[in-house]
mmCIF file of C-alpha atoms in Angstrom:
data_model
loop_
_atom_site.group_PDB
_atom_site.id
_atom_site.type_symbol
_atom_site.label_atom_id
_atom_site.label_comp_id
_atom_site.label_asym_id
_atom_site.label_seq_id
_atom_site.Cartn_x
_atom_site.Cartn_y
_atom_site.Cartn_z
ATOM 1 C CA UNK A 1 1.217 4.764 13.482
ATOM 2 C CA UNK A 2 1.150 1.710 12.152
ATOM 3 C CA UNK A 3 -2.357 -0.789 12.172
ATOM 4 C CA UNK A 4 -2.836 -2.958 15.579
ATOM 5 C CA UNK A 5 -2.068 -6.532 15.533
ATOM 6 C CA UNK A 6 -5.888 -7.081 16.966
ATOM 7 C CA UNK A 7 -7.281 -5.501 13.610
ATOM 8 C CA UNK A 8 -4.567 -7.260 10.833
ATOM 9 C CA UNK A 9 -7.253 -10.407 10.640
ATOM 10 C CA UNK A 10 -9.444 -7.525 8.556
ATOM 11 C CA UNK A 11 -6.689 -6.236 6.134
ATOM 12 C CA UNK A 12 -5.054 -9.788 5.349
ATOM 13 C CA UNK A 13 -4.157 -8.685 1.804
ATOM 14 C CA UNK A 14 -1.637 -6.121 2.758
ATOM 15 C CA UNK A 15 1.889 -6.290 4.490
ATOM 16 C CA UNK A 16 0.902 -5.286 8.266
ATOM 17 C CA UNK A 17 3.676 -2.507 8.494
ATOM 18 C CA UNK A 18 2.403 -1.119 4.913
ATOM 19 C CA UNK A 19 -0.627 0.658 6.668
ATOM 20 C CA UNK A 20 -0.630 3.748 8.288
ATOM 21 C CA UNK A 21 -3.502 4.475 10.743
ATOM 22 C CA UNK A 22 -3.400 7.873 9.780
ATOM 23 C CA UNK A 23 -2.159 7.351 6.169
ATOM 24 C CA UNK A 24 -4.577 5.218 5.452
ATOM 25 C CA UNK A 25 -7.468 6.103 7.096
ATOM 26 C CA UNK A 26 -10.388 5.971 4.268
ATOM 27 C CA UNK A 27 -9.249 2.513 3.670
ATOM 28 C CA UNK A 28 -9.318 1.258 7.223
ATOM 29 C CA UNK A 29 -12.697 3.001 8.521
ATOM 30 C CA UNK A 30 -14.614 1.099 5.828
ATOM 31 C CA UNK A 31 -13.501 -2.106 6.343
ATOM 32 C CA UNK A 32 -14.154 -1.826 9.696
ATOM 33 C CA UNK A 33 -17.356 -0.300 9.609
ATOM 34 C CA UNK A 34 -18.466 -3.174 7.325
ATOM 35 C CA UNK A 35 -16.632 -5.993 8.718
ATOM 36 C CA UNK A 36 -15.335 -5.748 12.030
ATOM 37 C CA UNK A 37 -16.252 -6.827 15.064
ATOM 38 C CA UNK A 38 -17.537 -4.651 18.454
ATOM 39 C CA UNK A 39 -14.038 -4.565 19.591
ATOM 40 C CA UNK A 40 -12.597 -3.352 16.393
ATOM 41 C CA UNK A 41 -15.496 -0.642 15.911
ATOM 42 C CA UNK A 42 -14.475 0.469 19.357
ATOM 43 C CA UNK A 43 -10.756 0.918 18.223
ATOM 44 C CA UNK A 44 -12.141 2.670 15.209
ATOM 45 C CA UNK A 45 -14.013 5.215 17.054
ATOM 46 C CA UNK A 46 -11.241 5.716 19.931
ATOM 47 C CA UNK A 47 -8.500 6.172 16.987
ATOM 48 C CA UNK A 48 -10.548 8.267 14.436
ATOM 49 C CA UNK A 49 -13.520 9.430 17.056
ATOM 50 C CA UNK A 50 -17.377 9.629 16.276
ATOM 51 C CA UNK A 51 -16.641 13.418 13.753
ATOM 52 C CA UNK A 52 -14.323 11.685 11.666
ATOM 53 C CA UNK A 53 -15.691 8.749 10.814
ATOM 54 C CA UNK A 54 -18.963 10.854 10.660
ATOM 55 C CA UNK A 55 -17.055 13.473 7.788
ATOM 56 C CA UNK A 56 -15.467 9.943 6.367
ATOM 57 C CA UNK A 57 -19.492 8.518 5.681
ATOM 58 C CA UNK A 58 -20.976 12.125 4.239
ATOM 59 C CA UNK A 59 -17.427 13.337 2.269
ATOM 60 C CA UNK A 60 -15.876 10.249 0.805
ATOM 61 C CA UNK A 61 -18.166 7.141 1.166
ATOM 62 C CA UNK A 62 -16.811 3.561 -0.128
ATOM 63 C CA UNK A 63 -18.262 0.672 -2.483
ATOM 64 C CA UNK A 64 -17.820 -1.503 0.279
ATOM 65 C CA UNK A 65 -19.739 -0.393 2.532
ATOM 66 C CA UNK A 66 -23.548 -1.920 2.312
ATOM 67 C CA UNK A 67 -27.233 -0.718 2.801
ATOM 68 C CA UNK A 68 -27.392 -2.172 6.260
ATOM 69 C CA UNK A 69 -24.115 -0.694 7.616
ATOM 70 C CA UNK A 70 -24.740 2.808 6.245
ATOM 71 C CA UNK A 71 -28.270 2.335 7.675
ATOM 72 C CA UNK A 72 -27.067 1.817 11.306
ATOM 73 C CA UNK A 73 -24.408 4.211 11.048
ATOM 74 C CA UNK A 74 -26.909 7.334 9.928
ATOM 75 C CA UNK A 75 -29.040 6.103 12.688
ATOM 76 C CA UNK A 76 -26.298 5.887 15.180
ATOM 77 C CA UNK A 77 -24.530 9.204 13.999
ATOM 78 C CA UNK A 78 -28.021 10.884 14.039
ATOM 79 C CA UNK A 79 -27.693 11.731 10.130
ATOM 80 C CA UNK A 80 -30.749 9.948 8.633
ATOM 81 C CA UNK A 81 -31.075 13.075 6.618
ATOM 82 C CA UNK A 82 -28.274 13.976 5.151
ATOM 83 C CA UNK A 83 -26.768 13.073 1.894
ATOM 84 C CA UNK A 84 -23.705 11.016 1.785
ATOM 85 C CA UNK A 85 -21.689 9.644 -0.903
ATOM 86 C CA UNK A 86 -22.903 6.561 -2.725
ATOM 87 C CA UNK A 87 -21.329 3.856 -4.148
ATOM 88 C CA UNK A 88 -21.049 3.464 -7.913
ATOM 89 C CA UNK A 89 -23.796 2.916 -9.944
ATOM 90 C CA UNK A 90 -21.845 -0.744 -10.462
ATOM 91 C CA UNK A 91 -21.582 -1.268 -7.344
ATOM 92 C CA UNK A 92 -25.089 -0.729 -6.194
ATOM 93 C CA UNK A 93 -26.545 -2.844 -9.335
ATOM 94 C CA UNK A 94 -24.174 -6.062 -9.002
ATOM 95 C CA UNK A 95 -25.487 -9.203 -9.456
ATOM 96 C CA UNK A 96 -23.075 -10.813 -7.633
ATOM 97 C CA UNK A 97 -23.972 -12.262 -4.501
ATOM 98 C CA UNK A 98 -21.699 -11.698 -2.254
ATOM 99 C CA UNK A 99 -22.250 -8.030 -2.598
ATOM 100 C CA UNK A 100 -25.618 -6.798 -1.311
#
């Protein structure tokens, strides 16, 4: 299935028919975890539901998600605590501001 027209704004970098919904699924749920709007979040959870977005956060974790969003998401999945995956160290030390 390939990625809504609604939801292409978030993956600009990539050819829309190059990714899968299913395919590519621990590349999409970040990126819309950590960027997307209420409507696209809403998508997310109607394509992937609550559990697998929930096993996505505690199994395979991504750099790009931030404090904040893994904050609200433990708080909204009920999960404040269990362990998750973390970034990389790198990734949680940058000084580059534009990651936080």
């Amino acid at each position: 299935m390939a990625l809504p027209e609604t939801l292409q704004w978030l993956f600009w970098e990539f050819e829309p028919a190059a990714l899968d919904v299913q395919r590519h699924a621990d590349q999409i749920i970040p990126r819309v975890l950590e960027k997307g709007r209420l409507e696209d979040v809403r998508w997310l959870i109607a394509t992937y539901s609550l559990d697998r977005i929930h096993t996505f956060l505690r199994q395979v974790g991504h750099p790009e998600l931030s404090k904040k969003t893994l904050t609200f998401w433990r708080c909204v999945l009920g999960a404040e605590n269990e362990q998750w995956k973390t970034p990389p160290t790198w990734r949680q030390s940058s000084s580059a501001p534009w990651i936080s």
